[in-house]
Coordinates of C-alpha atoms in Angstrom, one line a residue:
D1247 CA 55.9 90.9 172.9
L1248 CA 57.7 93.1 175.3
L1249 CA 54.5 93.8 177.2
R1250 CA 53.7 90.1 177.3
D1251 CA 57.2 89.3 178.6
A1252 CA 56.9 92.0 181.3
A1253 CA 53.5 90.7 182.4
Y1254 CA 54.8 87.1 182.5
E1255 CA 57.8 88.0 184.6
S1256 CA 55.6 89.8 187.1
V1257 CA 53.8 86.6 188.0
S1258 CA 55.5 84.4 190.6
P1259 CA 56.8 80.9 189.6
A1260 CA 54.2 79.1 191.6
R1261 CA 51.3 81.1 190.0
R1262 CA 52.8 80.6 186.5
W1263 CA 52.7 76.8 187.1
L1264 CA 49.1 77.0 188.2
L1265 CA 48.0 79.2 185.2
H1266 CA 49.8 76.9 182.7
R1267 CA 48.2 73.8 184.3
R1268 CA 44.7 75.4 184.2
L1269 CA 45.3 76.3 180.6
A1270 CA 46.3 72.8 179.7
Q1271 CA 43.3 71.3 181.5
A1272 CA 40.9 73.8 179.8
L1273 CA 42.3 72.9 176.4
E1274 CA 41.8 69.2 177.1
L1275 CA 38.2 69.9 178.2
T1276 CA 37.3 72.1 175.2
T1277 CA 39.0 69.9 172.6
A1278 CA 37.9 66.5 173.7
G1279 CA 38.6 63.9 171.0
R1280 CA 41.1 66.2 169.2
E1281 CA 44.0 66.1 171.6
D1282 CA 46.4 64.8 169.0
E1283 CA 45.9 68.0 167.0
L1284 CA 47.0 70.1 170.0
A1285 CA 49.4 67.5 171.5
A1286 CA 52.5 69.7 171.1
L1287 CA 50.7 72.7 172.7
L1288 CA 49.3 70.6 175.6
A1289 CA 52.8 69.2 176.2
E1290 CA 54.3 72.6 176.4
Q1291 CA 51.7 73.9 178.8
Y1292 CA 52.0 70.8 181.0
E1293 CA 55.8 71.1 181.1
R1294 CA 55.6 74.8 182.1
G1295 CA 52.9 73.8 184.6
G1296 CA 55.2 71.5 186.5
R1297 CA 53.6 68.2 185.2
P1298 CA 56.4 66.5 183.3
D1299 CA 54.6 63.2 183.3
R1300 CA 51.7 64.6 181.3
A1301 CA 54.1 66.7 179.1
R1302 CA 56.1 63.6 178.2
E1303 CA 52.9 61.7 177.2
Y1304 CA 51.8 64.6 174.9
Y1305 CA 55.2 65.1 173.4
G1306 CA 55.2 61.5 172.4
R1307 CA 51.7 61.8 170.9
A1308 CA 52.7 64.9 169.0
A1309 CA 55.8 63.2 167.7
E1310 CA 53.8 60.3 166.4
V1311 CA 51.4 62.7 164.6
A1312 CA 54.4 64.4 163.0
A1313 CA 55.9 61.1 161.9
Q1314 CA 52.7 60.0 160.3
R1315 CA 52.7 63.2 158.2
F1316 CA 56.3 62.5 157.2
A1317 CA 57.5 65.6 159.2
A1318 CA 60.6 63.7 160.4
T1319 CA 62.5 66.7 161.6
E1320 CA 59.6 67.8 163.8
A1321 CA 59.1 64.3 165.1
I1322 CA 62.8 64.1 166.1
R1323 CA 62.5 67.5 167.9
L1324 CA 59.4 66.4 169.9
H1325 CA 60.9 63.0 170.8
R1326 CA 64.0 64.7 172.1
L1327 CA 61.8 67.0 174.3
A1328 CA 60.2 63.9 175.7
L1329 CA 63.6 62.3 176.2
D1330 CA 64.9 65.4 178.1
I1331 CA 62.0 65.0 180.5
I1332 CA 62.7 61.3 181.0
V1333 CA 66.4 61.5 181.6
A1334 CA 65.7 64.2 184.3
Q1335 CA 63.7 61.6 186.3
P1336 CA 65.2 59.6 189.2
P1337 CA 67.1 56.5 188.1
G1338 CA 65.1 53.2 188.1
R1339 CA 63.5 50.5 186.0
Q1340 CA 60.5 52.6 185.1
R1341 CA 62.6 55.5 183.9
D1342 CA 64.8 53.1 181.9
E1343 CA 61.7 51.5 180.3
R1344 CA 60.4 54.9 179.3
E1345 CA 63.7 56.0 177.9
L1346 CA 63.9 52.7 175.9
D1347 CA 60.4 53.3 174.4
C1348 CA 61.3 56.8 173.5
L1349 CA 64.6 55.8 171.9
L1350 CA 62.9 53.1 169.8
A1351 CA 60.3 55.6 168.6
L1352 CA 63.0 58.2 167.8
A1353 CA 64.8 55.7 165.6
A1354 CA 62.2 55.8 162.8
P1355 CA 62.3 59.5 162.0
L1356 CA 66.1 59.6 162.4
N1357 CA 66.3 56.8 159.8
A1358 CA 63.9 58.6 157.5
S1359 CA 65.7 62.0 157.8
Q1360 CA 69.4 60.9 158.0
G1361 CA 69.6 57.4 156.6
Y1362 CA 70.6 54.0 158.1
S1363 CA 74.2 55.2 158.5
S1364 CA 73.4 58.2 160.6
P1365 CA 75.7 58.6 163.6
Q1366 CA 72.8 59.8 165.6
L1367 CA 70.7 56.8 164.7
R1368 CA 73.6 54.5 165.7
A1369 CA 74.1 56.2 169.0
T1370 CA 70.3 56.0 169.7
L1371 CA 70.1 52.3 168.9
E1372 CA 73.3 51.5 170.9
R1373 CA 71.8 53.3 173.9
A1374 CA 68.6 51.3 173.4
V1375 CA 70.5 48.0 173.3
R1376 CA 72.3 48.9 176.6
L1377 CA 69.0 49.8 178.3
A1378 CA 67.3 46.7 177.0
E1379 CA 70.1 44.5 178.4
N1380 CA 70.0 46.3 181.7
I1381 CA 66.2 45.8 182.2
G1382 CA 66.0 42.3 180.6
F1383 CA 64.6 43.2 177.2
A1384 CA 67.7 42.4 175.2
H1385 CA 65.9 40.6 172.5
Q1386 CA 63.7 43.5 171.5
A1387 CA 66.6 45.8 171.0
G1388 CA 68.0 43.8 168.1
H1389 CA 70.5 41.2 169.3
G1390 CA 70.6 39.8 165.8
A1391 CA 68.0 38.6 163.3
D1392 CA 69.0 34.9 163.8
R1393 CA 68.0 35.1 167.5
A1394 CA 64.8 37.0 166.8
V1395 CA 63.4 34.7 164.1
G1396 CA 64.4 31.7 166.1
L1397 CA 62.1 32.5 169.1
P1398 CA 59.2 30.2 169.4
L1399 CA 55.6 31.4 169.4
R1400 CA 54.8 30.1 172.9
P1401 CA 52.5 31.6 175.5
G1402 CA 54.1 32.7 178.7
R1403 CA 57.4 33.9 177.3
H1404 CA 59.0 37.1 178.3
P1405 CA 56.6 40.0 177.5
G1406 CA 59.3 42.1 176.0
R1407 CA 60.6 39.4 173.7
P1408 CA 59.6 39.9 170.0
R1409 CA 57.6 37.4 168.2
A1410 CA 59.2 35.2 165.5
R1411 CA 57.0 37.0 163.0
D1412 CA 58.4 40.4 163.8
P1413 CA 59.3 42.0 160.5
G1414 CA 62.4 43.6 162.1
A1415 CA 64.0 40.2 161.9
V1416 CA 63.6 40.0 158.1
G1417 CA 66.2 42.6 157.1
G1418 CA 69.1 40.8 158.8
R1419 CA 68.5 37.7 156.7
R1420 CA 68.6 39.5 153.4
G1421 CA 71.8 38.9 151.4
R1422 CA 73.0 35.9 153.5
G1423 CA 72.2 32.3 153.1
P1424 CA 69.6 30.4 151.1
A1425 CA 66.9 32.5 149.6
R1426 CA 64.2 30.0 150.7
R1427 CA 64.9 30.9 154.3
G1428 CA 64.6 34.6 153.5
R1429 CA 61.2 34.0 151.8
V1430 CA 60.0 32.2 155.0
H1431 CA 60.9 35.2 157.1
V1432 CA 59.4 37.7 154.6
R1433 CA 56.1 35.7 154.6
R1434 CA 56.2 35.7 158.4
G1435 CA 56.8 39.4 158.5
L1436 CA 54.0 40.4 156.1
G1437 CA 51.0 41.6 157.9
H1438 CA 52.8 41.6 161.3
A1439 CA 54.1 45.2 161.3
G1440 CA 55.6 45.6 164.6
S1441 CA 52.6 44.6 166.7
P1442 CA 54.0 43.1 169.9
R1443 CA 52.2 41.3 172.6
P1444 CA 50.5 43.4 175.2
G1445 CA 53.2 45.0 177.4
G1446 CA 55.9 44.2 174.8
R1447 CA 57.8 46.4 172.3
A1448 CA 58.2 46.0 168.6
L1449 CA 61.7 45.2 167.3
R1450 CA 62.7 48.2 165.2
D1451 CA 65.8 49.2 163.3
G1452 CA 64.5 52.6 162.4
A1453 CA 61.9 51.6 159.8
R1454 CA 58.3 51.9 160.6
P1455 CA 55.2 50.7 158.7
L1456 CA 52.4 53.2 158.1
P1457 CA 49.0 52.6 159.5
G1458 CA 46.9 50.5 157.1
R1459 CA 49.9 49.7 154.9
R1460 CA 52.0 46.6 154.2
V1461 CA 55.2 45.9 156.0
P1462 CA 58.3 47.6 154.5
C1463 CA 59.9 44.3 153.7
R1464 CA 57.4 43.9 150.9
G1465 CA 59.5 46.4 148.9
H1466 CA 62.5 44.1 149.1
D1467 CA 61.1 41.2 147.1
A1468 CA 61.6 40.8 143.4
G1469 CA 58.1 41.7 142.5
G1470 CA 58.3 45.0 144.3
A1471 CA 61.7 45.8 142.7
R1472 CA 60.3 45.0 139.2
A1473 CA 57.3 47.2 139.7
G1474 CA 59.5 50.0 140.9
L1475 CA 61.7 49.9 137.8
V1476 CA 58.7 50.0 135.5
G1477 CA 57.3 53.1 137.2
A1478 CA 59.2 55.8 135.3
R1479 CA 57.1 58.5 136.8
A1480 CA 58.0 57.3 140.3
L1481 CA 61.7 57.4 139.4
A1482 CA 61.3 60.9 138.2
A1483 CA 59.4 62.1 141.2
G1484 CA 61.4 60.3 143.8
P1485 CA 64.4 62.7 144.2
A1486 CA 62.0 65.6 144.5
L1487 CA 60.0 63.9 147.2
C1488 CA 63.1 62.8 149.1
S1489 CA 64.4 66.4 148.9
R1490 CA 61.1 67.9 149.9
Y1491 CA 60.6 65.7 153.0
G1492 CA 64.3 65.3 153.9
F1493 CA 64.6 61.6 153.3
A1494 CA 68.1 60.3 153.1
Y1495 CA 69.4 57.1 151.4
Y1496 CA 66.4 56.5 149.1
S1497 CA 67.2 59.5 147.0
E1498 CA 70.5 57.8 146.1
W1499 CA 68.6 54.6 145.1
Q1500 CA 66.6 56.8 142.8
L1501 CA 69.8 58.2 141.1
V1502 CA 71.2 54.7 140.5
L1503 CA 68.0 53.2 139.2
A1504 CA 67.0 56.2 137.1
G1505 CA 70.5 56.3 135.6
W1506 CA 70.3 52.6 134.7
L1507 CA 66.9 53.2 133.1
A1508 CA 68.1 56.2 131.1
G1509 CA 71.4 54.8 130.0
G1510 CA 74.1 56.7 128.1
A1511 CA 76.7 59.0 129.5
A1512 CA 74.1 61.1 131.4
G1513 CA 72.6 58.0 133.1
L1514 CA 76.1 56.7 134.0
A1515 CA 76.9 60.0 135.6
R1516 CA 73.8 59.8 137.7
Q1517 CA 74.6 56.3 138.8
K1518 CA 78.2 57.2 139.8
R1519 CA 76.9 60.2 141.8
G1520 CA 74.3 58.0 143.6
I1521 CA 76.9 55.3 144.4
A1522 CA 79.4 57.9 145.6
N1523 CA 76.8 59.4 147.9
L1524 CA 75.9 56.0 149.3
R1525 CA 79.6 55.3 150.0
G1526 CA 79.9 58.8 151.6
Q1527 CA 77.0 57.9 153.9
S1528 CA 78.6 54.5 154.7
S1529 CA 75.4 53.0 153.3
L1530 CA 77.0 49.9 151.8
V1531 CA 74.1 47.4 151.9
R1532 CA 73.2 46.2 148.4
M1533 CA 76.3 47.8 147.0
P1534 CA 77.1 44.8 144.8
Y1535 CA 73.6 45.2 143.2
W1536 CA 74.1 48.9 142.6
L1537 CA 77.6 48.3 141.1
S1538 CA 76.2 45.6 138.8
L1539 CA 73.7 48.2 137.4
Q1540 CA 76.5 50.6 136.8
A1541 CA 78.5 47.8 135.0
D1542 CA 75.4 47.1 132.8
T1543 CA 75.2 50.7 131.8
Q1544 CA 78.9 50.9 131.1
A1545 CA 78.6 47.8 128.9
R1546 CA 75.7 49.4 127.0
C1547 CA 77.9 52.5 126.4
G1548 CA 80.6 50.3 124.9
R1549 CA 82.9 50.7 127.9
T1550 CA 83.7 47.0 128.4
G1551 CA 86.9 47.5 130.3
D1552 CA 85.2 49.7 132.8
A1553 CA 82.3 47.3 133.1
V1554 CA 84.6 44.4 133.9
A1555 CA 86.4 46.5 136.6
T1556 CA 83.1 47.5 138.1
L1557 CA 82.0 43.8 138.3
D1558 CA 85.2 42.9 140.0
A1559 CA 84.6 45.6 142.5
A1560 CA 81.0 44.3 143.0
E1561 CA 82.3 40.8 143.7
T1562 CA 84.9 42.1 146.1
A1563 CA 82.2 44.1 148.0
A1564 CA 80.0 41.0 148.2
A1565 CA 82.8 38.9 149.6
V1566 CA 83.9 41.6 152.2
R1567 CA 80.5 42.3 153.6
G1568 CA 78.8 38.9 153.1
D1569 CA 76.2 40.5 150.8
A1570 CA 76.0 37.5 148.5
W1571 CA 72.4 37.4 147.3
W1572 CA 73.2 39.0 143.9
L1573 CA 76.6 37.3 143.5
P1574 CA 75.4 34.7 141.0
E1575 CA 74.2 37.4 138.7
I1576 CA 77.4 39.3 139.0
R1577 CA 79.4 36.2 138.0
R1578 CA 77.0 35.6 135.1
M1579 CA 77.6 39.1 133.9
R1580 CA 81.4 38.6 134.2
A1581 CA 81.0 35.5 132.1
G1582 CA 79.4 37.6 129.5
H1583 CA 82.6 39.5 129.1
S1584 CA 84.7 36.3 128.9
S1585 CA 85.0 33.5 126.5
G1586 CA 86.0 29.8 126.2
E1587 CA 86.8 27.9 129.4
R1588 CA 86.8 30.9 131.6
R1589 CA 83.3 31.8 130.6
E1590 CA 82.0 28.3 131.3
K1591 CA 83.8 28.2 134.6
L1592 CA 82.2 31.5 135.7
L1593 CA 78.7 30.4 134.6
R1594 CA 79.0 27.0 136.4
S1595 CA 80.2 28.8 139.6
A1596 CA 77.3 31.2 139.3
L1597 CA 74.8 28.4 138.7
E1598 CA 76.1 26.4 141.7
L1599 CA 75.9 29.4 144.0
A1600 CA 72.4 30.3 142.8
Q1601 CA 71.2 26.7 143.5
Q1602 CA 72.9 26.7 146.9
Q1603 CA 71.0 29.9 147.8
G1604 CA 67.7 28.6 146.3
S1605 CA 67.7 31.5 143.8
V1606 CA 65.6 29.9 141.1
A1607 CA 65.4 32.8 138.7
L1608 CA 69.2 33.5 138.9
A1609 CA 69.9 29.8 138.4
H1610 CA 67.7 29.8 135.3
R1611 CA 69.6 32.8 133.8
C1612 CA 72.9 31.0 134.3
L1613 CA 71.5 27.7 132.8
E1614 CA 70.2 29.6 129.8
D1615 CA 73.6 31.0 129.1
L1616 CA 75.2 27.6 129.5
V1617 CA 72.8 25.4 127.4
G1618 CA 70.1 27.7 126.1
P1619 CA 66.5 27.9 127.2
S1620 CA 65.1 24.5 128.3
A1621 CA 62.0 23.7 130.3
E1622 CA 63.4 20.3 131.3
A1623 CA 66.6 21.9 132.5
F1624 CA 64.7 24.6 134.4
G1625 CA 62.7 21.9 136.1
R1626 CA 65.9 20.4 137.4
V1627 CA 67.2 23.7 138.6
R1628 CA 63.9 24.4 140.4
D1629 CA 63.9 21.0 142.1
N1630 CA 67.5 21.3 143.2
A1631 CA 66.8 24.8 144.6
N1632 CA 63.8 23.7 146.5
G1633 CA 65.6 20.7 147.9
G1634 CA 68.8 22.6 148.7
G1635 CA 70.8 20.5 146.3
T1636 CA 73.8 21.4 144.1
P1637 CA 74.1 21.0 140.3
G1638 CA 75.1 17.6 139.1
S1639 CA 77.2 18.1 136.0

């Protein structure tokens, strides 16, 4: 190593650039078709050879390869090397567009490695928003799901504007408003995993679909959640995989769900640890749902008072953050710990809210608790939910 360093220092800077450039060109010629495998090495040689444009391109390719292999930390490092090259370029629209592309690509591995509440992810996306506003691509940087899903699919629109079917718009609809609207946006998103028009950019919040796979929003529907709960092996392996690959956020989901599945004092302890970790990360989305699972476990352990207090906390969390999609079930569960007039009042409130949201399954649960199973009554609930109506009496 000392001999190599001495030999390297004996070469003039201009000759070093020439040698590095020739080495990079030779590697390209001898590895044609396999550039992605050597992208990081090519990027380094081009950067040392005074070709930052080529280095930036190869750093980006190397980062994509790393991300596809779930090497989030390496992908972040490579994207940042590309970003360093970009920010050193003279100011201008082209430089800003390149920085925006790089920031949007960086968001995905940051999300996977550090979670949705990562300060680095937030800073990255805030910078992306500012750049997008400056160069006229504000819509693609996430100015709100309502604006994104409302964009018409018309030819000749701004090339940077995301399509109404962009799956990035789906997440913002979750937990707010009628469920039927959410289903529309989920269906629009399926099969359209961030594939913008030519010249455009995909709307991203840090989540990225894998090549040849379904859009991530598929995992948010009821069927996906049910399948996940049934898979005990997946729940057991999940924390180990999250730890191995450095995934944040989802490891806490595993704790809460696995604790609910196991039950008992040990399961309850896992749930509390998972919820505490989520709060520590400021990952408060779906918190009412996680708290309802904890309350269910507490009730099964005979800790009724604790279960009621947890359900009260879940309703408060839903009200504070507008995360209302699971609120009908929370009120139904609270009714299960009440009696008489208060029980009926809670159930009717839960039923009305479920029908307003178009949540047919949750409305059916409430109705069963009120009057018992009834196909005729369920038909009325379904019709009301589909038509946006409210319960009659």
